[in-house]
PDB file of C-alpha atoms and ligand atoms in Angstrom:
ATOM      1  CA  UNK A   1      43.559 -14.273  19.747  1.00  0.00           C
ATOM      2  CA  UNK A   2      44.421 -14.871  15.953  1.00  0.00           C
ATOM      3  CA  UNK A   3      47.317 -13.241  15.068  1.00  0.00           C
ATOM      4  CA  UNK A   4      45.243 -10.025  13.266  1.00  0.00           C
ATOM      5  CA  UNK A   5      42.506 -10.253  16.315  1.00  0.00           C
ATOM      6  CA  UNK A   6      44.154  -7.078  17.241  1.00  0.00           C
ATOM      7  CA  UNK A   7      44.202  -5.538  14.192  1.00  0.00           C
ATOM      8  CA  UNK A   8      40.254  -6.791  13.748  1.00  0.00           C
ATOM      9  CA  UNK A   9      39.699  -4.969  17.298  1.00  0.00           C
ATOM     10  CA  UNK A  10      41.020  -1.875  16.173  1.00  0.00           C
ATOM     11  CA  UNK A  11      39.652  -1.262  12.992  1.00  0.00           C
ATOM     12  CA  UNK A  12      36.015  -2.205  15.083  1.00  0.00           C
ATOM     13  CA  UNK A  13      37.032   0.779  17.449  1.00  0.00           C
ATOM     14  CA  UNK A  14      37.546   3.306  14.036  1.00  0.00           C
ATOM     15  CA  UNK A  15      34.195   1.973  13.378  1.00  0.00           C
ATOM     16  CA  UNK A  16      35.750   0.117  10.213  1.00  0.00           C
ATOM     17  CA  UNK A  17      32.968  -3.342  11.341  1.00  0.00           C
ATOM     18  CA  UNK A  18      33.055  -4.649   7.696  1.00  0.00           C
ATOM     19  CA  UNK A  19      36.443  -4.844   7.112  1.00  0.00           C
ATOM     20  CA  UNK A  20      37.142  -5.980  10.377  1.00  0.00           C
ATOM     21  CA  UNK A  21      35.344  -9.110   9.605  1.00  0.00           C
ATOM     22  CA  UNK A  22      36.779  -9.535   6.230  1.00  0.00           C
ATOM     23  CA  UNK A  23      40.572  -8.765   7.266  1.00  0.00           C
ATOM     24  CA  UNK A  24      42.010 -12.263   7.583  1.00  0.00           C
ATOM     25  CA  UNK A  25      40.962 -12.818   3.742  1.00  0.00           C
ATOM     26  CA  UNK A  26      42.385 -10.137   2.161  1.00  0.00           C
ATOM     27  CA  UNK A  27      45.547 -10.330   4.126  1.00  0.00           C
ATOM     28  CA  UNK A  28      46.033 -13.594   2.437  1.00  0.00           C
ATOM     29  CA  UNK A  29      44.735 -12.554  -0.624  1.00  0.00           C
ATOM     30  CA  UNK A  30      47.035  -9.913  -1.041  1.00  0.00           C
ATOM     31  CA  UNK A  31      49.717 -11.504   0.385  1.00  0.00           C
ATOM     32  CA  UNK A  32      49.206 -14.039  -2.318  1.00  0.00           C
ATOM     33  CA  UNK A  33      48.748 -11.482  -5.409  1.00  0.00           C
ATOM     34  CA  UNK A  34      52.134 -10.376  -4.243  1.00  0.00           C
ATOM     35  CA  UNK A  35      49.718  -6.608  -3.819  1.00  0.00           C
ATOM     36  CA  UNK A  36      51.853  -3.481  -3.322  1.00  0.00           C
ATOM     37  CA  UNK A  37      50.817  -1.421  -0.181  1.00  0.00           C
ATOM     38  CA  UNK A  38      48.794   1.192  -1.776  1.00  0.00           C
ATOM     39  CA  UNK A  39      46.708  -1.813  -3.712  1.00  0.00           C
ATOM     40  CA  UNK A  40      46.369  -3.445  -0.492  1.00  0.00           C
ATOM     41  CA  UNK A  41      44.800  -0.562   1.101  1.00  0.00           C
ATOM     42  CA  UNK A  42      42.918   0.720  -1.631  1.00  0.00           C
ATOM     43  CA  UNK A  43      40.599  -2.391  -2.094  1.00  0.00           C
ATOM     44  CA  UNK A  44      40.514  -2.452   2.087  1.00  0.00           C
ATOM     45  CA  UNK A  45      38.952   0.857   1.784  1.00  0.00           C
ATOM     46  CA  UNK A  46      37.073  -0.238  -1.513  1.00  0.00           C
ATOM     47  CA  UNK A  47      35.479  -2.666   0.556  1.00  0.00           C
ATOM     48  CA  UNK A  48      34.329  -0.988   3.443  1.00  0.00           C
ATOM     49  CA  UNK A  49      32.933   2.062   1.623  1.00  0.00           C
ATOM     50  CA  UNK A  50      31.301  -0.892  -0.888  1.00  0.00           C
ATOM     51  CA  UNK A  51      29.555  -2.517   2.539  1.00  0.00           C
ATOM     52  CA  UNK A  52      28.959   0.055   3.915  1.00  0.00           C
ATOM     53  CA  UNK A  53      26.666   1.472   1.165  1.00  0.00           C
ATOM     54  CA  UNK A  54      24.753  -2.092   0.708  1.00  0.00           C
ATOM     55  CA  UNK A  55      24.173  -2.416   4.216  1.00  0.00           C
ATOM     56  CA  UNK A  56      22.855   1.610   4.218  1.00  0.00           C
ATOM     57  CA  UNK A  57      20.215   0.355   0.930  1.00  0.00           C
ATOM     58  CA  UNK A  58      19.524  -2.751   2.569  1.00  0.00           C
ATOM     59  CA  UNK A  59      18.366  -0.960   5.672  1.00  0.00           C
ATOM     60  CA  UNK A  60      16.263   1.590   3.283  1.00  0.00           C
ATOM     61  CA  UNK A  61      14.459  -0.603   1.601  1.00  0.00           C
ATOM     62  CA  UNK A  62      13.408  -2.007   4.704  1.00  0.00           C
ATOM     63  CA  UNK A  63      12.463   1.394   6.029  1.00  0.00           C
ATOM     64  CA  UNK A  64      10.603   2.496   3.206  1.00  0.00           C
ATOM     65  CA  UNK A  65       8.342  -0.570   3.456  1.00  0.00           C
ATOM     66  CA  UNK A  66       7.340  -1.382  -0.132  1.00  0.00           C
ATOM     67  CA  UNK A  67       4.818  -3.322  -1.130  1.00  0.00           C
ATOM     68  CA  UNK A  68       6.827  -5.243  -3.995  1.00  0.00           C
ATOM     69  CA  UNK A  69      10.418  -4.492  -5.338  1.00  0.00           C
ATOM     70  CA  UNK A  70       9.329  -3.229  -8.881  1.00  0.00           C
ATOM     71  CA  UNK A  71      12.366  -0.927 -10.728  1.00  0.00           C
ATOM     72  CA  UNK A  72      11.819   1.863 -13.363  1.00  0.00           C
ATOM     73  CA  UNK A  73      13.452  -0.635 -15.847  1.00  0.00           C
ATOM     74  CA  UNK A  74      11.003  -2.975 -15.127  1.00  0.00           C
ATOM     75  CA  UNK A  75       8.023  -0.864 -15.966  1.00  0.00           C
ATOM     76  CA  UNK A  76       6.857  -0.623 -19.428  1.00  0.00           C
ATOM     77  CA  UNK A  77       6.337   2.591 -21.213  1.00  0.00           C
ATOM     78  CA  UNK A  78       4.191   1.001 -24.383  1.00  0.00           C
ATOM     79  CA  UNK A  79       1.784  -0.190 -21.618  1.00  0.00           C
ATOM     80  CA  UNK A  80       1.489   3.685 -20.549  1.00  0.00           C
ATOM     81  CA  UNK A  81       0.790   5.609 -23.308  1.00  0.00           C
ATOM     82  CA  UNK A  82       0.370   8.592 -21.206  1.00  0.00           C
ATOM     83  CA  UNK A  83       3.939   8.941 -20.046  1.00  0.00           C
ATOM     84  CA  UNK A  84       7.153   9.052 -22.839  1.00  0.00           C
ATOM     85  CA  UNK A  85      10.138   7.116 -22.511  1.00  0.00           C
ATOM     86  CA  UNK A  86      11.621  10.720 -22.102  1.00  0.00           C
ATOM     87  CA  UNK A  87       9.580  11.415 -19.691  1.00  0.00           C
ATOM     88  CA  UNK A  88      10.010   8.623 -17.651  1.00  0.00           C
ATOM     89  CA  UNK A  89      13.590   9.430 -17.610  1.00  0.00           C
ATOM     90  CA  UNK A  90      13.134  13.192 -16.809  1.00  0.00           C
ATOM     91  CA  UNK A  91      11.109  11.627 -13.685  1.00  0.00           C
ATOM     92  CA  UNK A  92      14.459   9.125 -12.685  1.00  0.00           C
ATOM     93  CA  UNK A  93      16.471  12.219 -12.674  1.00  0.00           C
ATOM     94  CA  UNK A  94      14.787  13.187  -9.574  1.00  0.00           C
ATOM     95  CA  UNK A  95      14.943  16.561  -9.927  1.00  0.00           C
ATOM     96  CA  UNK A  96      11.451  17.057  -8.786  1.00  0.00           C
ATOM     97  CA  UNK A  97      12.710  15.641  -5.727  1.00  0.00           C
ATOM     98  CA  UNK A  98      15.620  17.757  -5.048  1.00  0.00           C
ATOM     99  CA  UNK A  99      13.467  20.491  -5.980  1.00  0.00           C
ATOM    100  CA  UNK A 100       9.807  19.559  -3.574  1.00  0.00           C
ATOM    101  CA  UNK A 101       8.415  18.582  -6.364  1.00  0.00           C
ATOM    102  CA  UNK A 102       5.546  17.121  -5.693  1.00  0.00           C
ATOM    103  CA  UNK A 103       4.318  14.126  -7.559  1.00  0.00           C
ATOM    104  CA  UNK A 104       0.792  13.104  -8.198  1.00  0.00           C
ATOM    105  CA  UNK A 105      -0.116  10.117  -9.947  1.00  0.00           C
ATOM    106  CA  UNK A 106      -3.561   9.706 -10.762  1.00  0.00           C
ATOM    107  CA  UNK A 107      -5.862   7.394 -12.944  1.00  0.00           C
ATOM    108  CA  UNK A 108      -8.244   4.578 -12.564  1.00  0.00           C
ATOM    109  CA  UNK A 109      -7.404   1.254 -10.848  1.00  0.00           C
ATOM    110  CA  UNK A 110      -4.728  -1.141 -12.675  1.00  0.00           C
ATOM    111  CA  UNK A 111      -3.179   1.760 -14.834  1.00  0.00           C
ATOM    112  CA  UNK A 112       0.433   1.443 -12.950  1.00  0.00           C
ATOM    113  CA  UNK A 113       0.091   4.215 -10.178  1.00  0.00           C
ATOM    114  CA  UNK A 114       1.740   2.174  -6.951  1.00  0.00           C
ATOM    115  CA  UNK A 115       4.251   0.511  -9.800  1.00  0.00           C
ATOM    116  CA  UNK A 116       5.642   4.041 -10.487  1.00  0.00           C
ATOM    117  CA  UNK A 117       5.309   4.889  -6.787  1.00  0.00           C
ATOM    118  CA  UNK A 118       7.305   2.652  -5.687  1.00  0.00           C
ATOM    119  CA  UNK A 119       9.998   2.459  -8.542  1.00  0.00           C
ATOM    120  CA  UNK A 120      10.285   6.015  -8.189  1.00  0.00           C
ATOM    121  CA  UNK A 121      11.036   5.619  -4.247  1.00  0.00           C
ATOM    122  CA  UNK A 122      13.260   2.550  -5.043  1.00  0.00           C
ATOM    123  CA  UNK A 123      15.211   4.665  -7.549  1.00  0.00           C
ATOM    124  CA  UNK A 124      15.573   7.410  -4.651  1.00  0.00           C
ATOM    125  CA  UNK A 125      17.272   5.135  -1.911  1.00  0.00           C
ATOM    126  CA  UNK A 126      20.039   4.030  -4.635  1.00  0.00           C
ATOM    127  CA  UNK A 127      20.622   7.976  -4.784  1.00  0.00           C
ATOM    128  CA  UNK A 128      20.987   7.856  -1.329  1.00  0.00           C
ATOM    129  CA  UNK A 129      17.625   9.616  -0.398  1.00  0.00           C
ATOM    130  CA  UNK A 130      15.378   8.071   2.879  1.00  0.00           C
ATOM    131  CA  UNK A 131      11.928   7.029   2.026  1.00  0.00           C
ATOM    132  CA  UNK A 132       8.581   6.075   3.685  1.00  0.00           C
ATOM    133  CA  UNK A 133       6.166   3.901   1.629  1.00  0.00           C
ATOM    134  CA  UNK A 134       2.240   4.466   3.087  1.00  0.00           C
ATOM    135  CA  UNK A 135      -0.891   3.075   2.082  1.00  0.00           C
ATOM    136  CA  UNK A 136      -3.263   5.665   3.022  1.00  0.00           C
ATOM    137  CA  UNK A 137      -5.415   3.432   5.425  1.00  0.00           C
ATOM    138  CA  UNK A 138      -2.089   2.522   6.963  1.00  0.00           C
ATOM    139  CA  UNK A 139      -0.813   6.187   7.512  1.00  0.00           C
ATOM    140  CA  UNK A 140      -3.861   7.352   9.125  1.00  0.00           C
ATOM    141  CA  UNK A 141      -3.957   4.236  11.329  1.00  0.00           C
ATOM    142  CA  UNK A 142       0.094   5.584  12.139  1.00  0.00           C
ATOM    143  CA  UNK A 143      -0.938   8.866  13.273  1.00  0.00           C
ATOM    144  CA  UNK A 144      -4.342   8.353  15.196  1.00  0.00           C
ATOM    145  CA  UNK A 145      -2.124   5.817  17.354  1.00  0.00           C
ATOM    146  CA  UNK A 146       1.708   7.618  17.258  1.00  0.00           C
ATOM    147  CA  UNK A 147       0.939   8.314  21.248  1.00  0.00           C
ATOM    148  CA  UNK A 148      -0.101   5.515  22.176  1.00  0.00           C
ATOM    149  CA  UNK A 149       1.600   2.806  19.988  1.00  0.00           C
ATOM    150  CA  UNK A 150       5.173   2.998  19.835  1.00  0.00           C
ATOM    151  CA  UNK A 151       5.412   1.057  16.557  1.00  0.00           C
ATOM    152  CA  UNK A 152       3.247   3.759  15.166  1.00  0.00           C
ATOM    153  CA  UNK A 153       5.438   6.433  17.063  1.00  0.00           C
ATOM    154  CA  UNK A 154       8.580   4.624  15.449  1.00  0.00           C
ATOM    155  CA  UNK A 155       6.801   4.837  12.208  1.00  0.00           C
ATOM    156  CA  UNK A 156       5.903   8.623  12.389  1.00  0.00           C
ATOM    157  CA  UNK A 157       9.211   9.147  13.019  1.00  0.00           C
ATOM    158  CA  UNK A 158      10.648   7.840  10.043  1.00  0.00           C
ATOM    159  CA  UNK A 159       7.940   9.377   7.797  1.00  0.00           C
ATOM    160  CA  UNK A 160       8.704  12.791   8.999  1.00  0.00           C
ATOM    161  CA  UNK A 161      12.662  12.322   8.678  1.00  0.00           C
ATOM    162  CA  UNK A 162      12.046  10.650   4.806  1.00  0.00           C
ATOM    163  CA  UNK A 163      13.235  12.710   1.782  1.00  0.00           C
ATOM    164  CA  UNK A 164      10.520  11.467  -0.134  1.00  0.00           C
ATOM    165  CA  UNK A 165       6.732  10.214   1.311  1.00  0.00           C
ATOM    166  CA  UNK A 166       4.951   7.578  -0.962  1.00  0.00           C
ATOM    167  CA  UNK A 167       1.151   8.109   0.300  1.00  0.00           C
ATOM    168  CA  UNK A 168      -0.284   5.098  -1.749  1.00  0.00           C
ATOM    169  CA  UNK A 169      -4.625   5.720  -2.370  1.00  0.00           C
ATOM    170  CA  UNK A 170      -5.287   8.722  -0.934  1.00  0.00           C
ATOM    171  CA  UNK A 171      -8.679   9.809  -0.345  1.00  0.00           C
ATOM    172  CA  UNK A 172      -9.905   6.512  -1.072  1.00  0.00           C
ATOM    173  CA  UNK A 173     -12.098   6.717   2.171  1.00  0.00           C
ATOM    174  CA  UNK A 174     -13.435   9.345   3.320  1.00  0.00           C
ATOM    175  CA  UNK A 175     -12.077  11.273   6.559  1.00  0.00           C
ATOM    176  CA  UNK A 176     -13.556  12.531   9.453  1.00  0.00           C
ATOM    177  CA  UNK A 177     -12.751  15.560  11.023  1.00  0.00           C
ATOM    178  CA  UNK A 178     -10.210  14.218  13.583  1.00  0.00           C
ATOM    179  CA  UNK A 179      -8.327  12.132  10.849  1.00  0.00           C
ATOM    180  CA  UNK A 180      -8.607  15.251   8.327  1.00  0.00           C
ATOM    181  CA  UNK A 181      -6.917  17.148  11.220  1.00  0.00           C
ATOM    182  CA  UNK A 182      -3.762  14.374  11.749  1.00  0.00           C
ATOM    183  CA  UNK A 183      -3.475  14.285   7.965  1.00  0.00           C
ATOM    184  CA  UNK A 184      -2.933  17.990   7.697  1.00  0.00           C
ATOM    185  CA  UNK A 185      -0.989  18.208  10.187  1.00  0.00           C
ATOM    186  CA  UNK A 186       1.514  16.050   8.779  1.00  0.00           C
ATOM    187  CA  UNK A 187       1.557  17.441   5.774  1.00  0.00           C
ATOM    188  CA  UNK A 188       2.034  20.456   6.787  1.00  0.00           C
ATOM    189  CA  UNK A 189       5.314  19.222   8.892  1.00  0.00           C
ATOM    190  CA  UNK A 190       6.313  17.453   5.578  1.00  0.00           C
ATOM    191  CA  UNK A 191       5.620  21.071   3.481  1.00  0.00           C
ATOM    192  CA  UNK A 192       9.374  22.659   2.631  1.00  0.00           C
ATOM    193  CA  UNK A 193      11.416  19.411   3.905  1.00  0.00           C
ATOM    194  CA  UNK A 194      10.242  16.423   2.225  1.00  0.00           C
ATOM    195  CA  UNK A 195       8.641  15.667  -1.476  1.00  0.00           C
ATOM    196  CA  UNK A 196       5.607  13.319  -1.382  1.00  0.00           C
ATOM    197  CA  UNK A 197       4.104  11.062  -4.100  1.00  0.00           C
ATOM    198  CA  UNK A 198       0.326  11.172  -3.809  1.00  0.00           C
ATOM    199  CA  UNK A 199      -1.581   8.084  -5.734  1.00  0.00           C
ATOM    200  CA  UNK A 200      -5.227   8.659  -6.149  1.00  0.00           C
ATOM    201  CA  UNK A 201      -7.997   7.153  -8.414  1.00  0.00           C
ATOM    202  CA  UNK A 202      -9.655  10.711  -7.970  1.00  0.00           C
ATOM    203  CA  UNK A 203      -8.453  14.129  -8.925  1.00  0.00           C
ATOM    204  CA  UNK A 204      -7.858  17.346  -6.366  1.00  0.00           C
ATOM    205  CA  UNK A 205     -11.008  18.641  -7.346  1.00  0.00           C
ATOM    206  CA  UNK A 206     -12.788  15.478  -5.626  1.00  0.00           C
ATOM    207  CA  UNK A 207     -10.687  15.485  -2.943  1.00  0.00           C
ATOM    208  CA  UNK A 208     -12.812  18.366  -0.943  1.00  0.00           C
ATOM    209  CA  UNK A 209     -15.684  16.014  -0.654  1.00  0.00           C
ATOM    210  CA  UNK A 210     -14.114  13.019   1.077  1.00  0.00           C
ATOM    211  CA  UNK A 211     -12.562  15.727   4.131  1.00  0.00           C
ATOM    212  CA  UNK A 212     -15.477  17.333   5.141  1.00  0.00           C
ATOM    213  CA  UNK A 213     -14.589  20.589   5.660  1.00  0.00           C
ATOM    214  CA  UNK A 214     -13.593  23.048   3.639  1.00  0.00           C
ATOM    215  CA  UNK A 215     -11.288  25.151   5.357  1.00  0.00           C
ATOM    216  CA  UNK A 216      -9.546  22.062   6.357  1.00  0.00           C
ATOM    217  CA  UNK A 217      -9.582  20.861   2.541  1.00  0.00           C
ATOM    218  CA  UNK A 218      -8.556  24.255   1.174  1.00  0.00           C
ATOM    219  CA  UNK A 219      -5.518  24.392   3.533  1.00  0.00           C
ATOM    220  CA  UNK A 220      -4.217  20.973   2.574  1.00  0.00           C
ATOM    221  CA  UNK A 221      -4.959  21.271  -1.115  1.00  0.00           C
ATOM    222  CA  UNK A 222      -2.938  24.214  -1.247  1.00  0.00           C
ATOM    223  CA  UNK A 223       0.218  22.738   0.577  1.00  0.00           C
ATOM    224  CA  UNK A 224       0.094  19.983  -1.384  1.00  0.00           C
ATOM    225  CA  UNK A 225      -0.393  21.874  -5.057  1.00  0.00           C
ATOM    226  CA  UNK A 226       1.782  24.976  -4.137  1.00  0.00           C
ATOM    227  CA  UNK A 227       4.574  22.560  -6.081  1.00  0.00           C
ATOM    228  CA  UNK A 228       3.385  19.837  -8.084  1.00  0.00           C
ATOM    229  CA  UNK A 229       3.406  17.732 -10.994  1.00  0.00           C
ATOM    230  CA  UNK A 230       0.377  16.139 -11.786  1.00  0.00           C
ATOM    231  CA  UNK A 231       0.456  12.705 -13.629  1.00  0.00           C
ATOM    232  CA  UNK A 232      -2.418  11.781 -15.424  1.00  0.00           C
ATOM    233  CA  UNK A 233      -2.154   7.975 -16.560  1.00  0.00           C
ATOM    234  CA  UNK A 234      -4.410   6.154 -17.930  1.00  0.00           C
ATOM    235  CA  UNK A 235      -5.094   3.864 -21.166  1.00  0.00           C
ATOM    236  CA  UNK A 236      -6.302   0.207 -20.425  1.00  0.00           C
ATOM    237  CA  UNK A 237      -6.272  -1.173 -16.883  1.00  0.00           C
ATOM    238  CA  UNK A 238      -3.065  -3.621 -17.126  1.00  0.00           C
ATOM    239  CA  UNK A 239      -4.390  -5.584 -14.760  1.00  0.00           C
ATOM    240  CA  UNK A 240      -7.218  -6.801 -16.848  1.00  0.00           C
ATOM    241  CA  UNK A 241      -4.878  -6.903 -19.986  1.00  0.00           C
ATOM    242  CA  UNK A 242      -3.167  -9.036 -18.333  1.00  0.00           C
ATOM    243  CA  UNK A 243      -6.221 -10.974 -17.182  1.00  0.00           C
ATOM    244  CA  UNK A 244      -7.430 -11.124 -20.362  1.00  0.00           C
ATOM    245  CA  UNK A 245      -4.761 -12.829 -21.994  1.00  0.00           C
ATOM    246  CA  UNK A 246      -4.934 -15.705 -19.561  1.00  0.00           C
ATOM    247  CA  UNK A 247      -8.701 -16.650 -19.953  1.00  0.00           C
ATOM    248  CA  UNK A 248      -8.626 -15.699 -23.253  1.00  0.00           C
ATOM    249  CA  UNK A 249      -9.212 -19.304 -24.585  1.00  0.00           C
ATOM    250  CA  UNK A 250     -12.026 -19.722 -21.773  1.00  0.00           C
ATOM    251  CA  UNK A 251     -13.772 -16.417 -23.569  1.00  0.00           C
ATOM    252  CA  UNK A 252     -13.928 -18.197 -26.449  1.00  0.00           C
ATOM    253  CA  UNK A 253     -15.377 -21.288 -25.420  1.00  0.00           C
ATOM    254  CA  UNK A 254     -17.943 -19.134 -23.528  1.00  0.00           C
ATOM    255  CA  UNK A 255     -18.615 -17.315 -26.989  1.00  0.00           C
ATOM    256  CA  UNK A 256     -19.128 -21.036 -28.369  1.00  0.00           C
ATOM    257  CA  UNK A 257     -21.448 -22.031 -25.857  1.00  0.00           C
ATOM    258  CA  UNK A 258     -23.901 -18.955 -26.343  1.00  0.00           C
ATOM    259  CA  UNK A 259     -23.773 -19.356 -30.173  1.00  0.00           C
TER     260      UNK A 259
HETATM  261  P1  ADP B 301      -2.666   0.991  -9.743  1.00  0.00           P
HETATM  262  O1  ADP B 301      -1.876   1.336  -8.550  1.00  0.00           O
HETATM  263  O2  ADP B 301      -2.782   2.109 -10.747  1.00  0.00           O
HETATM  264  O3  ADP B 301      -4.006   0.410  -9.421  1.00  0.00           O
HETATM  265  P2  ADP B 301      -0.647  -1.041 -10.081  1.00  0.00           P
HETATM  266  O4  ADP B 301       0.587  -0.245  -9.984  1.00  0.00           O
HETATM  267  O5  ADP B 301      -1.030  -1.827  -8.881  1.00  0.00           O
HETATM  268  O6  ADP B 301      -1.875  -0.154 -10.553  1.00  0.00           O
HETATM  269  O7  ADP B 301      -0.513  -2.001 -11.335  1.00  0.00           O
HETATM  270  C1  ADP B 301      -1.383  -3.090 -11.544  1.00  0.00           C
HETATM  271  C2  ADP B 301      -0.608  -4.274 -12.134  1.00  0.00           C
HETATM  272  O8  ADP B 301      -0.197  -3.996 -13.452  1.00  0.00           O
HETATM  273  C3  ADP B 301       0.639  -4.600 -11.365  1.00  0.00           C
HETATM  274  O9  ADP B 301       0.832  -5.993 -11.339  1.00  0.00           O
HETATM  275  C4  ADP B 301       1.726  -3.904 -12.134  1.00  0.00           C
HETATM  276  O10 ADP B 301       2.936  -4.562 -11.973  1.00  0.00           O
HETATM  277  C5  ADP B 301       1.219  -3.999 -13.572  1.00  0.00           C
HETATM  278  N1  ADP B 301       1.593  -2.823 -14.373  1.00  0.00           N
HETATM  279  C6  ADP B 301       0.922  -1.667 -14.432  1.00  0.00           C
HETATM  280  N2  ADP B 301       1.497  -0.791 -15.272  1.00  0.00           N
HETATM  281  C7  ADP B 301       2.568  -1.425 -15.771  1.00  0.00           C
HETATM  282  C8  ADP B 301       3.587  -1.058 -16.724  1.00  0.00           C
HETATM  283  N3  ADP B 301       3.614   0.156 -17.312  1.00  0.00           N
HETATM  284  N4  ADP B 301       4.550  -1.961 -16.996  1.00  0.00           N
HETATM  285  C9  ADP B 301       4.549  -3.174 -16.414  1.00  0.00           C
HETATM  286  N5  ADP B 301       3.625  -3.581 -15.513  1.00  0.00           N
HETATM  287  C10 ADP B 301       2.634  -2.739 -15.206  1.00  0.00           C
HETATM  288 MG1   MG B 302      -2.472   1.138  -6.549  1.00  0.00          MG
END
């Protein structure tokens, strides 16, 4: 054993892993820095606390299963003319969240509803909130199989002990009755715990049509709008902006040839 294994075996035993490992460097460290006893021990603390908090985003992120790592800095308010700069900051306050504030992003394809999604959810695991990241054909597939599939089961699990629930497209298929049933059911385990960020292409009022029935529909649009922000975004599909700009000599030549 080195001559701190002991010391390394302890501090594993207080649960102290990360500074366990590290304890042999910053022994010398401070030893050469000449570091007075309280430094010493303040940055072994520092450290652990430090690790400690990486490791517990690290394992987060992986949790929440993003699609792509996109931030709020990232995303560009001139491109979104429906949502202010000020806006977009009241939203990375996440007060909404603290609050069950519901979030609902809608708008047509491209307009930046899964970027703000999952910026939003990214910006909530830095605060030290959990969070579950769903496409909608996913999540149903999650709770027709949580009994029988224990990845599923795993997965249910985690959804109903987020903070905040990221169900990406919703009602872009329509539902029969069983799946209508699972979804509301969920919701309603989610309703007073846990904020959710609903991304759709079509508003509530279209909603009804793609559950079937109604009683079914009224009960879930009213857990889900009893506290809610709605998001309308719009303004040109970036995705074909974007498009655009990179065949925008081809349009031209295609211009040329039909002239
Ligand atoms: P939606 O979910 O509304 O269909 P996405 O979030 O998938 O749209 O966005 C489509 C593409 O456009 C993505 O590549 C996204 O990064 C980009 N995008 C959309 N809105 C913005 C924005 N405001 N700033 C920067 N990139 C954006
Ligand atoms: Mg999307």
């Amino acid at each position: 054993m080195t001559s701190t294994g002991h010391l390394e075996q302890q501090l594993r035993t207080l649960r102290l892993s990360e500074t366990a490992q590290q304890l042999p460097e910053m022994i010398t460290e401070a030893e050469k820095q000449d570091a007075s006893y309280q430094e010493f021990l303040a940055r072994l603390l520092n450290y652990e606390q430090k690790r400690r908090e990486e490791k517990r985003i690290e394992r987060n992120m992986k949790w929440a299963a993003f699609p792509f790592h996109k931030t709020l800095e990232e995303f560009d308010v001139h491109e979104q003319t429906a949502l202010s700069q000020k806006q977009l900051n009241q939203l990375k306050e996440l007060t909404w969240l603290d609050q069950l504030y519901n979030l609902i992003l809608l708008g047509p394809p491209g307009v930046g509803k899964t970027f703000l999604g999952v910026a939003l959810g990214i910006e909530a695991i830095y605060r030290g909130y959990q969070v579950s990241f769903l496409p909608m054909g996913e999540l149903v597939h999650i709770l027709k199989t949580a009994d029988v599939i224990r990845k599923s089961q795993t997965r249910k699990k985690r959804i109903l002990k987020s903070d905040l629930v990221i169900i990406d497209d919703l009602m872009y298929m329509a539902m029969n009755q069983q799946e209508a049933n699972l979804f509301f059911q969920l919701i309603n385990e989610l309703y007073d715990q846990s904020t959710i960020i609903f991304t759709s292409n079509k508003g509530p009022k279209d909603w009804g049509d793609l559950l079937g029935d109604p009683a079914t529909t009224t009960a879930i649009l009213d857990r889900i709008l009893h506290r809610a922000e709605v998001i309308q975004m719009d303004g040109e599909s970036y995705r074909m902006k974007y498009r655009k700009s990179i065949f925008g000599e081809e349009n031209e030549q295609d211009k040329s040839v039909q002239n």
